[in-house]
mmCIF file of C-alpha atoms in Angstrom:
data_model
loop_
_atom_site.group_PDB
_atom_site.id
_atom_site.type_symbol
_atom_site.label_atom_id
_atom_site.label_comp_id
_atom_site.label_asym_id
_atom_site.label_seq_id
_atom_site.Cartn_x
_atom_site.Cartn_y
_atom_site.Cartn_z
ATOM 1 C CA UNK A 1 40.272 25.473 -33.608
ATOM 2 C CA UNK A 2 37.280 23.305 -32.675
ATOM 3 C CA UNK A 3 34.176 24.915 -31.302
ATOM 4 C CA UNK A 4 32.629 23.651 -28.088
ATOM 5 C CA UNK A 5 29.183 22.240 -28.792
ATOM 6 C CA UNK A 6 26.231 23.660 -26.922
ATOM 7 C CA UNK A 7 24.685 21.157 -24.521
ATOM 8 C CA UNK A 8 21.615 19.315 -25.817
ATOM 9 C CA UNK A 9 19.688 20.424 -22.738
ATOM 10 C CA UNK A 10 20.207 23.141 -20.196
ATOM 11 C CA UNK A 11 21.799 22.156 -16.870
ATOM 12 C CA UNK A 12 19.213 21.378 -14.222
ATOM 13 C CA UNK A 13 19.912 24.487 -12.163
ATOM 14 C CA UNK A 14 19.122 26.667 -15.193
ATOM 15 C CA UNK A 15 15.839 24.854 -15.885
ATOM 16 C CA UNK A 16 14.264 25.527 -12.491
ATOM 17 C CA UNK A 17 11.587 28.185 -12.865
ATOM 18 C CA UNK A 18 11.298 27.833 -16.639
ATOM 19 C CA UNK A 19 7.935 27.031 -18.213
ATOM 20 C CA UNK A 20 6.918 25.019 -21.255
ATOM 21 C CA UNK A 21 3.840 23.473 -22.826
ATOM 22 C CA UNK A 22 3.700 19.739 -22.185
ATOM 23 C CA UNK A 23 1.286 16.947 -23.094
ATOM 24 C CA UNK A 24 0.627 14.434 -20.313
ATOM 25 C CA UNK A 25 1.247 10.988 -21.737
ATOM 26 C CA UNK A 26 0.187 8.739 -18.863
ATOM 27 C CA UNK A 27 0.150 8.402 -15.075
ATOM 28 C CA UNK A 28 3.184 6.689 -13.549
ATOM 29 C CA UNK A 29 4.554 5.685 -10.143
ATOM 30 C CA UNK A 30 3.918 8.241 -7.428
ATOM 31 C CA UNK A 31 0.762 9.438 -9.190
ATOM 32 C CA UNK A 32 2.680 11.845 -11.435
ATOM 33 C CA UNK A 33 1.804 12.603 -15.024
ATOM 34 C CA UNK A 34 4.625 11.791 -17.449
ATOM 35 C CA UNK A 35 5.524 14.470 -20.012
ATOM 36 C CA UNK A 36 8.492 15.545 -22.128
ATOM 37 C CA UNK A 37 9.623 19.137 -22.681
ATOM 38 C CA UNK A 38 12.796 21.233 -22.549
ATOM 39 C CA UNK A 39 14.783 18.109 -23.348
ATOM 40 C CA UNK A 40 13.720 16.450 -20.108
ATOM 41 C CA UNK A 41 11.344 13.827 -18.817
ATOM 42 C CA UNK A 42 9.042 15.761 -16.512
ATOM 43 C CA UNK A 43 6.852 14.385 -13.745
ATOM 44 C CA UNK A 44 3.843 16.605 -13.106
ATOM 45 C CA UNK A 45 1.456 16.363 -10.149
ATOM 46 C CA UNK A 46 -2.301 16.872 -10.299
ATOM 47 C CA UNK A 47 -2.891 16.074 -13.962
ATOM 48 C CA UNK A 48 -4.787 13.579 -16.115
ATOM 49 C CA UNK A 49 -3.636 11.624 -19.180
ATOM 50 C CA UNK A 50 -3.964 13.562 -22.437
ATOM 51 C CA UNK A 51 -4.045 17.004 -20.859
ATOM 52 C CA UNK A 52 -2.020 19.873 -22.320
ATOM 53 C CA UNK A 53 -0.630 22.249 -19.727
ATOM 54 C CA UNK A 54 1.882 24.993 -19.217
ATOM 55 C CA UNK A 55 4.281 23.434 -16.742
ATOM 56 C CA UNK A 56 6.841 25.127 -14.513
ATOM 57 C CA UNK A 57 9.998 23.216 -13.589
ATOM 58 C CA UNK A 58 10.259 23.076 -9.783
ATOM 59 C CA UNK A 59 13.284 20.839 -9.266
ATOM 60 C CA UNK A 60 15.677 18.758 -11.329
ATOM 61 C CA UNK A 61 17.153 15.764 -9.517
ATOM 62 C CA UNK A 62 19.525 14.040 -11.913
ATOM 63 C CA UNK A 63 18.362 13.862 -15.514
ATOM 64 C CA UNK A 64 14.659 14.180 -14.762
ATOM 65 C CA UNK A 65 12.505 17.089 -13.649
ATOM 66 C CA UNK A 66 9.483 17.615 -11.441
ATOM 67 C CA UNK A 67 7.007 20.293 -12.394
ATOM 68 C CA UNK A 68 3.682 21.855 -11.528
ATOM 69 C CA UNK A 69 0.821 23.173 -13.624
ATOM 70 C CA UNK A 70 0.804 26.918 -14.267
ATOM 71 C CA UNK A 71 -2.116 26.849 -16.696
ATOM 72 C CA UNK A 72 -4.308 24.033 -17.935
ATOM 73 C CA UNK A 73 -4.663 24.515 -21.697
ATOM 74 C CA UNK A 74 -6.643 21.397 -22.629
ATOM 75 C CA UNK A 75 -8.297 19.728 -19.623
ATOM 76 C CA UNK A 76 -9.278 16.072 -19.703
ATOM 77 C CA UNK A 77 -12.954 14.988 -19.665
ATOM 78 C CA UNK A 78 -11.925 12.866 -16.667
ATOM 79 C CA UNK A 79 -11.104 15.980 -14.607
ATOM 80 C CA UNK A 80 -13.497 17.067 -11.856
ATOM 81 C CA UNK A 81 -13.449 19.768 -9.197
ATOM 82 C CA UNK A 82 -11.683 18.361 -6.111
ATOM 83 C CA UNK A 83 -14.260 18.215 -3.286
ATOM 84 C CA UNK A 84 -11.609 18.780 -0.588
ATOM 85 C CA UNK A 85 -8.725 20.803 -2.096
ATOM 86 C CA UNK A 86 -6.943 21.049 1.255
ATOM 87 C CA UNK A 87 -6.534 17.250 1.253
ATOM 88 C CA UNK A 88 -4.527 17.168 -1.987
ATOM 89 C CA UNK A 89 -1.299 17.806 -0.069
ATOM 90 C CA UNK A 90 -2.369 15.255 2.554
ATOM 91 C CA UNK A 91 -2.509 12.278 0.216
ATOM 92 C CA UNK A 92 -5.697 12.822 -1.806
ATOM 93 C CA UNK A 93 -3.711 13.477 -4.983
ATOM 94 C CA UNK A 94 -6.263 11.770 -7.284
ATOM 95 C CA UNK A 95 -9.395 13.612 -6.136
ATOM 96 C CA UNK A 96 -9.285 15.749 -9.297
ATOM 97 C CA UNK A 97 -10.132 12.606 -11.331
ATOM 98 C CA UNK A 98 -13.441 10.806 -11.765
ATOM 99 C CA UNK A 99 -13.467 7.540 -9.879
ATOM 100 C CA UNK A 100 -13.316 5.521 -13.103
ATOM 101 C CA UNK A 101 -10.257 7.526 -14.174
ATOM 102 C CA UNK A 102 -8.637 6.903 -10.788
ATOM 103 C CA UNK A 103 -8.951 3.146 -11.291
ATOM 104 C CA UNK A 104 -7.532 3.368 -14.819
ATOM 105 C CA UNK A 105 -4.614 5.472 -13.576
ATOM 106 C CA UNK A 106 -3.810 2.929 -10.881
ATOM 107 C CA UNK A 107 -3.643 0.149 -13.458
ATOM 108 C CA UNK A 108 -1.330 2.382 -15.517
ATOM 109 C CA UNK A 109 0.911 2.789 -12.464
ATOM 110 C CA UNK A 110 1.088 -0.982 -11.973
ATOM 111 C CA UNK A 111 1.999 -1.726 -15.600
ATOM 112 C CA UNK A 112 4.506 1.151 -15.648
ATOM 113 C CA UNK A 113 6.254 -0.220 -12.553
ATOM 114 C CA UNK A 114 6.308 -3.758 -13.931
ATOM 115 C CA UNK A 115 7.859 -2.593 -17.189
ATOM 116 C CA UNK A 116 10.211 0.127 -15.943
ATOM 117 C CA UNK A 117 11.367 -1.315 -12.604
ATOM 118 C CA UNK A 118 10.783 -5.036 -13.014
ATOM 119 C CA UNK A 119 11.608 -5.344 -16.727
ATOM 120 C CA UNK A 120 8.403 -7.380 -16.891
ATOM 121 C CA UNK A 121 6.353 -7.265 -20.075
ATOM 122 C CA UNK A 122 3.165 -9.192 -19.423
ATOM 123 C CA UNK A 123 -0.064 -9.758 -21.306
ATOM 124 C CA UNK A 124 -1.833 -10.784 -18.118
ATOM 125 C CA UNK A 125 -5.129 -9.013 -17.606
ATOM 126 C CA UNK A 126 -5.075 -7.168 -14.283
ATOM 127 C CA UNK A 127 -8.590 -6.647 -12.903
ATOM 128 C CA UNK A 128 -9.147 -3.988 -10.252
ATOM 129 C CA UNK A 129 -11.714 -4.247 -7.474
ATOM 130 C CA UNK A 130 -13.311 -0.847 -6.753
ATOM 131 C CA UNK A 131 -13.981 0.380 -3.258
ATOM 132 C CA UNK A 132 -17.626 0.422 -2.201
ATOM 133 C CA UNK A 133 -16.979 3.894 -0.772
ATOM 134 C CA UNK A 134 -15.057 6.690 -2.479
ATOM 135 C CA UNK A 135 -14.849 8.775 0.714
ATOM 136 C CA UNK A 136 -15.366 7.832 4.346
ATOM 137 C CA UNK A 137 -13.802 4.397 3.841
ATOM 138 C CA UNK A 138 -10.815 4.330 6.202
ATOM 139 C CA UNK A 139 -11.279 2.302 9.368
ATOM 140 C CA UNK A 140 -7.770 3.213 10.553
ATOM 141 C CA UNK A 141 -6.043 6.577 10.816
ATOM 142 C CA UNK A 142 -3.071 8.323 12.366
ATOM 143 C CA UNK A 143 -3.745 11.932 13.327
ATOM 144 C CA UNK A 144 -1.230 14.475 14.577
ATOM 145 C CA UNK A 145 -1.498 17.417 16.966
ATOM 146 C CA UNK A 146 0.909 20.368 17.031
ATOM 147 C CA UNK A 147 0.399 22.236 20.324
ATOM 148 C CA UNK A 148 2.441 25.229 19.132
ATOM 149 C CA UNK A 149 -0.048 25.992 16.356
ATOM 150 C CA UNK A 150 -3.088 24.159 17.692
ATOM 151 C CA UNK A 151 -3.315 22.224 14.417
ATOM 152 C CA UNK A 152 -4.935 18.780 14.469
ATOM 153 C CA UNK A 153 -5.047 16.652 11.338
ATOM 154 C CA UNK A 154 -2.496 14.999 9.060
ATOM 155 C CA UNK A 155 1.138 15.760 8.299
ATOM 156 C CA UNK A 156 1.681 17.444 4.940
ATOM 157 C CA UNK A 157 3.540 15.303 2.405
ATOM 158 C CA UNK A 158 7.256 16.053 2.287
ATOM 159 C CA UNK A 159 7.243 18.090 5.490
ATOM 160 C CA UNK A 160 6.712 17.867 9.234
ATOM 161 C CA UNK A 161 3.895 20.425 9.240
ATOM 162 C CA UNK A 162 0.545 19.400 10.673
ATOM 163 C CA UNK A 163 -2.336 20.701 8.559
ATOM 164 C CA UNK A 164 -5.366 21.619 10.645
ATOM 165 C CA UNK A 165 -8.614 20.008 9.486
ATOM 166 C CA UNK A 166 -12.110 20.839 10.740
ATOM 167 C CA UNK A 167 -13.330 17.361 9.676
ATOM 168 C CA UNK A 168 -11.760 14.178 8.271
ATOM 169 C CA UNK A 169 -13.543 13.038 5.074
ATOM 170 C CA UNK A 170 -11.250 9.999 4.674
ATOM 171 C CA UNK A 171 -12.570 8.008 7.637
ATOM 172 C CA UNK A 172 -15.647 5.960 8.501
ATOM 173 C CA UNK A 173 -18.383 7.731 10.506
ATOM 174 C CA UNK A 174 -17.270 6.319 13.871
ATOM 175 C CA UNK A 175 -13.761 7.701 13.365
ATOM 176 C CA UNK A 176 -15.129 10.996 12.037
ATOM 177 C CA UNK A 177 -17.013 11.440 15.317
ATOM 178 C CA UNK A 178 -13.871 10.519 17.262
ATOM 179 C CA UNK A 179 -11.863 13.052 15.261
ATOM 180 C CA UNK A 180 -14.328 15.778 16.267
ATOM 181 C CA UNK A 181 -14.171 14.721 19.932
ATOM 182 C CA UNK A 182 -10.366 14.734 19.891
ATOM 183 C CA UNK A 183 -10.315 18.239 18.400
ATOM 184 C CA UNK A 184 -12.308 19.488 21.366
ATOM 185 C CA UNK A 185 -10.171 17.527 23.826
ATOM 186 C CA UNK A 186 -6.857 18.783 22.430
ATOM 187 C CA UNK A 187 -8.002 22.396 22.179
ATOM 188 C CA UNK A 188 -7.060 22.750 25.855
ATOM 189 C CA UNK A 189 -3.508 21.395 25.449
ATOM 190 C CA UNK A 190 -0.844 23.944 26.515
ATOM 191 C CA UNK A 191 1.363 25.391 23.786
ATOM 192 C CA UNK A 192 4.502 23.887 25.337
ATOM 193 C CA UNK A 193 3.080 20.345 25.317
ATOM 194 C CA UNK A 194 4.795 17.662 23.243
ATOM 195 C CA UNK A 195 3.578 17.064 19.666
ATOM 196 C CA UNK A 196 1.270 14.076 19.606
ATOM 197 C CA UNK A 197 0.446 11.256 17.178
ATOM 198 C CA UNK A 198 -2.840 9.440 17.764
ATOM 199 C CA UNK A 199 -3.607 6.117 16.098
ATOM 200 C CA UNK A 200 -7.240 5.167 15.708
ATOM 201 C CA UNK A 201 -9.076 2.023 14.611
ATOM 202 C CA UNK A 202 -12.794 1.333 14.217
ATOM 203 C CA UNK A 203 -14.470 -2.074 14.223
ATOM 204 C CA UNK A 204 -17.600 -3.381 12.554
ATOM 205 C CA UNK A 205 -19.740 -2.320 15.523
ATOM 206 C CA UNK A 206 -18.374 1.268 15.392
ATOM 207 C CA UNK A 207 -16.362 0.778 18.551
ATOM 208 C CA UNK A 208 -13.173 2.868 18.419
ATOM 209 C CA UNK A 209 -9.728 2.158 19.857
ATOM 210 C CA UNK A 210 -7.136 4.911 20.316
ATOM 211 C CA UNK A 211 -3.405 4.795 20.981
ATOM 212 C CA UNK A 212 -2.870 6.637 23.259
ATOM 213 C CA UNK A 213 -6.359 6.233 24.731
ATOM 214 C CA UNK A 214 -7.142 9.936 25.126
ATOM 215 C CA UNK A 215 -10.912 9.470 25.314
ATOM 216 C CA UNK A 216 -12.914 7.277 27.722
ATOM 217 C CA UNK A 217 -13.583 3.749 26.484
ATOM 218 C CA UNK A 218 -10.940 3.795 23.747
ATOM 219 C CA UNK A 219 -8.413 1.509 25.460
ATOM 220 C CA UNK A 220 -10.003 -1.536 23.909
ATOM 221 C CA UNK A 221 -10.002 -4.109 21.147
ATOM 222 C CA UNK A 222 -12.068 -3.667 18.017
ATOM 223 C CA UNK A 223 -13.563 -6.522 16.008
ATOM 224 C CA UNK A 224 -13.799 -7.032 12.257
ATOM 225 C CA UNK A 225 -15.264 -9.995 10.362
ATOM 226 C CA UNK A 226 -13.762 -10.795 6.952
ATOM 227 C CA UNK A 227 -15.134 -13.700 4.903
ATOM 228 C CA UNK A 228 -16.474 -15.353 8.040
ATOM 229 C CA UNK A 229 -13.265 -15.035 10.065
ATOM 230 C CA UNK A 230 -13.219 -12.914 13.238
ATOM 231 C CA UNK A 231 -10.291 -10.585 13.921
ATOM 232 C CA UNK A 232 -9.578 -8.592 17.073
ATOM 233 C CA UNK A 233 -6.940 -5.869 17.109
ATOM 234 C CA UNK A 234 -6.212 -2.511 18.693
ATOM 235 C CA UNK A 235 -5.015 0.845 17.427
ATOM 236 C CA UNK A 236 -1.337 -0.084 17.796
ATOM 237 C CA UNK A 237 -1.630 -2.985 15.338
ATOM 238 C CA UNK A 238 -1.541 -2.986 11.587
ATOM 239 C CA UNK A 239 -4.792 -3.960 9.893
ATOM 240 C CA UNK A 240 -5.873 -3.203 6.348
ATOM 241 C CA UNK A 241 -7.450 0.225 5.995
ATOM 242 C CA UNK A 242 -10.513 -0.280 3.802
ATOM 243 C CA UNK A 243 -12.976 -2.971 4.976
ATOM 244 C CA UNK A 244 -14.991 -2.825 1.746
ATOM 245 C CA UNK A 245 -12.329 -4.604 -0.334
ATOM 246 C CA UNK A 246 -10.985 -7.047 2.258
ATOM 247 C CA UNK A 247 -13.163 -10.065 1.451
ATOM 248 C CA UNK A 248 -12.389 -10.063 -2.299
ATOM 249 C CA UNK A 249 -8.709 -9.404 -1.585
ATOM 250 C CA UNK A 250 -8.469 -12.373 0.791
ATOM 251 C CA UNK A 251 -10.295 -14.549 -1.743
ATOM 252 C CA UNK A 252 -7.796 -13.550 -4.424
ATOM 253 C CA UNK A 253 -4.808 -14.151 -2.157
ATOM 254 C CA UNK A 254 -6.076 -17.679 -1.477
ATOM 255 C CA UNK A 255 -7.089 -18.378 -5.073
ATOM 256 C CA UNK A 256 -4.448 -21.083 -5.485
ATOM 257 C CA UNK A 257 -5.124 -22.644 -2.101
ATOM 258 C CA UNK A 258 -8.612 -23.865 -2.975
ATOM 259 C CA UNK A 259 -9.709 -27.475 -3.408
ATOM 260 C CA UNK A 260 -11.150 -26.675 -6.842
ATOM 261 C CA UNK A 261 -7.822 -25.437 -8.235
ATOM 262 C CA UNK A 262 -6.085 -28.250 -10.171
ATOM 263 C CA UNK A 263 -2.776 -26.347 -9.981
ATOM 264 C CA UNK A 264 -2.972 -25.909 -6.200
ATOM 265 C CA UNK A 265 0.074 -27.005 -4.205
ATOM 266 C CA UNK A 266 -0.060 -29.857 -1.736
ATOM 267 C CA UNK A 267 -1.779 -29.111 1.553
ATOM 268 C CA UNK A 268 1.233 -30.003 3.711
ATOM 269 C CA UNK A 269 2.467 -26.531 4.693
ATOM 270 C CA UNK A 270 1.776 -22.851 4.104
ATOM 271 C CA UNK A 271 4.003 -20.052 5.380
ATOM 272 C CA UNK A 272 2.579 -16.591 6.096
ATOM 273 C CA UNK A 273 5.266 -13.903 6.419
ATOM 274 C CA UNK A 274 4.498 -10.462 7.912
ATOM 275 C CA UNK A 275 1.310 -12.119 9.130
ATOM 276 C CA UNK A 276 -0.092 -9.308 11.264
ATOM 277 C CA UNK A 277 -3.091 -10.294 13.385
ATOM 278 C CA UNK A 278 -3.802 -13.228 11.065
ATOM 279 C CA UNK A 279 -5.807 -11.834 8.146
ATOM 280 C CA UNK A 280 -4.474 -14.575 5.855
ATOM 281 C CA UNK A 281 -3.299 -16.991 8.553
ATOM 282 C CA UNK A 282 -6.791 -18.024 9.619
ATOM 283 C CA UNK A 283 -8.165 -18.939 6.171
ATOM 284 C CA UNK A 284 -4.863 -20.617 5.261
ATOM 285 C CA UNK A 285 -5.138 -22.786 8.373
ATOM 286 C CA UNK A 286 -8.506 -24.081 7.179
ATOM 287 C CA UNK A 287 -6.929 -25.237 3.909
ATOM 288 C CA UNK A 288 -3.514 -26.580 4.950
ATOM 289 C CA UNK A 289 -2.333 -29.248 7.364
ATOM 290 C CA UNK A 290 0.118 -26.807 8.960
ATOM 291 C CA UNK A 291 0.643 -23.048 8.811
ATOM 292 C CA UNK A 292 3.645 -21.109 10.054
ATOM 293 C CA UNK A 293 2.932 -17.414 10.665
ATOM 294 C CA UNK A 294 5.775 -14.966 11.297
ATOM 295 C CA UNK A 295 5.178 -11.516 12.814
ATOM 296 C CA UNK A 296 7.735 -9.220 14.433
ATOM 297 C CA UNK A 297 5.492 -6.798 16.365
ATOM 298 C CA UNK A 298 4.921 -8.205 19.840
ATOM 299 C CA UNK A 299 1.449 -6.813 20.489
ATOM 300 C CA UNK A 300 0.291 -7.750 16.992
ATOM 301 C CA UNK A 301 1.574 -11.312 17.441
ATOM 302 C CA UNK A 302 -0.196 -11.492 20.813
ATOM 303 C CA UNK A 303 -3.497 -10.597 19.163
ATOM 304 C CA UNK A 304 -2.813 -13.000 16.296
ATOM 305 C CA UNK A 305 -2.516 -15.770 18.896
ATOM 306 C CA UNK A 306 -5.834 -14.599 20.375
ATOM 307 C CA UNK A 307 -7.519 -14.737 16.960
ATOM 308 C CA UNK A 308 -6.069 -18.171 16.159
ATOM 309 C CA UNK A 309 -7.239 -19.585 19.502
ATOM 310 C CA UNK A 310 -10.686 -18.038 19.139
ATOM 311 C CA UNK A 311 -11.010 -19.710 15.732
ATOM 312 C CA UNK A 312 -10.103 -23.074 17.291
ATOM 313 C CA UNK A 313 -7.173 -23.607 14.938
ATOM 314 C CA UNK A 314 -4.560 -25.889 16.449
ATOM 315 C CA UNK A 315 -2.448 -26.283 13.315
ATOM 316 C CA UNK A 316 -0.797 -22.837 13.357
ATOM 317 C CA UNK A 317 2.698 -22.220 14.646
ATOM 318 C CA UNK A 318 3.107 -18.525 15.394
ATOM 319 C CA UNK A 319 6.652 -17.162 15.418
ATOM 320 C CA UNK A 320 7.202 -13.763 17.045
ATOM 321 C CA UNK A 321 10.350 -12.768 15.198
ATOM 322 C CA UNK A 322 11.672 -10.460 12.525
ATOM 323 C CA UNK A 323 11.143 -12.143 9.172
ATOM 324 C CA UNK A 324 14.739 -11.307 8.230
ATOM 325 C CA UNK A 325 16.033 -13.292 11.211
ATOM 326 C CA UNK A 326 13.558 -16.164 11.006
ATOM 327 C CA UNK A 327 13.934 -16.942 7.330
ATOM 328 C CA UNK A 328 17.716 -17.257 7.506
ATOM 329 C CA UNK A 329 17.457 -20.762 8.968
ATOM 330 C CA UNK A 330 13.851 -21.659 8.124
ATOM 331 C CA UNK A 331 14.742 -23.810 5.129
ATOM 332 C CA UNK A 332 16.787 -26.118 7.387
ATOM 333 C CA UNK A 333 13.803 -26.703 9.677
ATOM 334 C CA UNK A 334 10.890 -26.806 7.270
ATOM 335 C CA UNK A 335 12.169 -27.713 3.815
ATOM 336 C CA UNK A 336 10.213 -26.722 0.749
ATOM 337 C CA UNK A 337 6.895 -24.987 1.409
ATOM 338 C CA UNK A 338 4.140 -25.693 -1.145
ATOM 339 C CA UNK A 339 2.730 -22.173 -0.628
ATOM 340 C CA UNK A 340 4.313 -19.026 0.780
ATOM 341 C CA UNK A 341 2.355 -15.797 1.273
ATOM 342 C CA UNK A 342 4.007 -12.449 1.989
ATOM 343 C CA UNK A 343 2.357 -9.154 2.937
ATOM 344 C CA UNK A 344 5.329 -6.863 3.621
ATOM 345 C CA UNK A 345 5.271 -3.142 4.477
ATOM 346 C CA UNK A 346 5.486 -0.509 1.749
ATOM 347 C CA UNK A 347 9.271 -0.917 1.566
ATOM 348 C CA UNK A 348 8.830 -4.435 0.212
ATOM 349 C CA UNK A 349 11.024 -7.455 0.876
ATOM 350 C CA UNK A 350 14.550 -6.940 2.217
ATOM 351 C CA UNK A 351 17.151 -8.729 0.045
ATOM 352 C CA UNK A 352 17.832 -11.248 2.818
ATOM 353 C CA UNK A 353 14.155 -12.236 2.778
ATOM 354 C CA UNK A 354 14.165 -12.685 -1.004
ATOM 355 C CA UNK A 355 17.208 -14.949 -0.663
ATOM 356 C CA UNK A 356 15.500 -16.892 2.120
ATOM 357 C CA UNK A 357 12.367 -17.377 0.025
ATOM 358 C CA UNK A 358 14.458 -18.742 -2.831
ATOM 359 C CA UNK A 359 16.115 -21.222 -0.434
ATOM 360 C CA UNK A 360 12.699 -22.355 0.814
ATOM 361 C CA UNK A 361 11.740 -23.160 -2.803
ATOM 362 C CA UNK A 362 7.969 -22.756 -2.374
ATOM 363 C CA UNK A 363 5.894 -24.183 -5.192
ATOM 364 C CA UNK A 364 3.792 -21.034 -5.223
ATOM 365 C CA UNK A 365 4.275 -17.514 -3.890
ATOM 366 C CA UNK A 366 1.455 -15.074 -3.236
ATOM 367 C CA UNK A 367 2.700 -11.515 -2.790
ATOM 368 C CA UNK A 368 0.325 -8.910 -1.305
ATOM 369 C CA UNK A 369 1.707 -5.408 -1.851
ATOM 370 C CA UNK A 370 0.687 -1.820 -1.157
ATOM 371 C CA UNK A 371 3.416 -0.388 -3.411
ATOM 372 C CA UNK A 372 3.665 -1.399 -7.094
ATOM 373 C CA UNK A 373 7.230 -0.050 -7.295
ATOM 374 C CA UNK A 374 8.702 -2.281 -4.579
ATOM 375 C CA UNK A 375 6.512 -5.149 -5.788
ATOM 376 C CA UNK A 376 8.019 -4.853 -9.284
ATOM 377 C CA UNK A 377 11.528 -4.756 -7.819
ATOM 378 C CA UNK A 378 10.925 -7.929 -5.816
ATOM 379 C CA UNK A 379 9.145 -9.730 -8.663
ATOM 380 C CA UNK A 380 12.198 -9.087 -10.829
ATOM 381 C CA UNK A 381 14.408 -10.825 -8.258
ATOM 382 C CA UNK A 382 12.037 -13.774 -7.849
ATOM 383 C CA UNK A 383 11.593 -14.243 -11.591
ATOM 384 C CA UNK A 384 15.383 -14.312 -11.928
ATOM 385 C CA UNK A 385 15.344 -17.142 -9.355
ATOM 386 C CA UNK A 386 13.186 -19.459 -11.510
ATOM 387 C CA UNK A 387 9.683 -18.160 -10.790
ATOM 388 C CA UNK A 388 7.165 -16.878 -13.291
ATOM 389 C CA UNK A 389 4.310 -14.437 -12.861
ATOM 390 C CA UNK A 390 1.068 -16.398 -12.939
ATOM 391 C CA UNK A 391 -1.585 -13.764 -12.268
ATOM 392 C CA UNK A 392 -2.290 -10.382 -10.706
ATOM 393 C CA UNK A 393 -5.242 -8.460 -9.345
ATOM 394 C CA UNK A 394 -5.551 -4.945 -7.936
ATOM 395 C CA UNK A 395 -7.755 -3.615 -5.147
ATOM 396 C CA UNK A 396 -8.616 0.017 -4.538
ATOM 397 C CA UNK A 397 -7.748 0.086 -0.863
ATOM 398 C CA UNK A 398 -7.069 3.843 -0.981
ATOM 399 C CA UNK A 399 -9.576 5.845 -3.105
ATOM 400 C CA UNK A 400 -8.656 9.468 -3.908
ATOM 401 C CA UNK A 401 -4.943 8.615 -3.625
ATOM 402 C CA UNK A 402 -2.472 7.133 -6.101
ATOM 403 C CA UNK A 403 -1.885 4.160 -3.804
ATOM 404 C CA UNK A 404 -3.203 0.728 -4.759
ATOM 405 C CA UNK A 405 -3.079 -2.772 -3.286
ATOM 406 C CA UNK A 406 -1.907 -5.591 -5.552
ATOM 407 C CA UNK A 407 -1.974 -9.366 -5.204
ATOM 408 C CA UNK A 408 0.553 -11.170 -7.417
ATOM 409 C CA UNK A 409 0.851 -14.920 -7.895
ATOM 410 C CA UNK A 410 4.057 -16.686 -8.857
ATOM 411 C CA UNK A 411 4.858 -20.332 -9.457
ATOM 412 C CA UNK A 412 8.100 -22.151 -10.029
ATOM 413 C CA UNK A 413 9.066 -22.174 -13.692
ATOM 414 C CA UNK A 414 10.540 -25.675 -13.348
ATOM 415 C CA UNK A 415 9.254 -28.491 -11.207
ATOM 416 C CA UNK A 416 11.263 -28.954 -8.000
ATOM 417 C CA UNK A 417 12.844 -32.259 -7.121
ATOM 418 C CA UNK A 418 10.630 -34.566 -5.032
ATOM 419 C CA UNK A 419 10.978 -34.039 -1.289
#
């Protein structure tokens, strides 16, 4: 009679609640520390590389586990006391690290995603541009009000609960003052009122726009200047969060569109997908004969047209359309684009857009991403379609969080046929 072998590891439901000592190997996607114990790969929040901790298993989806620290046995020299502990569950999941350690962890996340998701092993050096401000850097915010509890602040990660905040340390001073004014304004809301989301944006002159405009003077446009270009937008539009890294990020995105770059594509046409209010469209239009900008959000496209006209740029064709719909037939109308720039949302490029890009056969692709995981996924698909990774740079758009902005450059691995 053969004996049944004991399983190499306990079933996931029997692991939940168990504890074990674990050494944190590195920081990976999502800001988790990677460790191995109890026969599982464990992802642990709120840790630093090299730390030894007693970890409790909280959940076990599939063959991995997520855990939390019960006791820190060997803390890292990079660990500091979080200045705002209540913000850890509201996105500030790196505030327990020194700023230098935060930057190193973000580079670790990028390389982990490239290797694990994109199957990309690269020796490219990836520089990271620090933020000039570690707190008080956000010029955009979305606050929430729960009339039933009176809470005003941000929604807790993984839930629908609004966490009440007396102040908002994330935002620039003009928005911090607006946050305080809104707290007073909403304190009189009846308990049976509808829950409310308020979007806010601050310009260079500290003017604030709100959507909805709950305070006097907030139904307005705000203005931001980036590398000499003027941008107007309101609180309903997307615009990058951290003004202190915008100029170097734009310069990096346009690195291969400069006259001094011998590998630069021809100046015939540049395509800007997910173009927003024109952050990249305007400088591209000063370097190329023609630019096509595609933006799906009506109000955002309207303000992009305003910014293009204000800049006196007559060589931009602005398409108000979903990128997925536009790109399906774009290659028939425009042929090969020497340069294509994409700045998609956190979800990355839909498969239909990747296929459309491949049909357009751009000589170069610049990909601006706020999520290294979806970036790595899309780079894998583009590399499989005869592109090669030609350079990367990171920008700390979101200090105190695990999020990071990345600019990646690709070029065709083989020369295309002449047009």
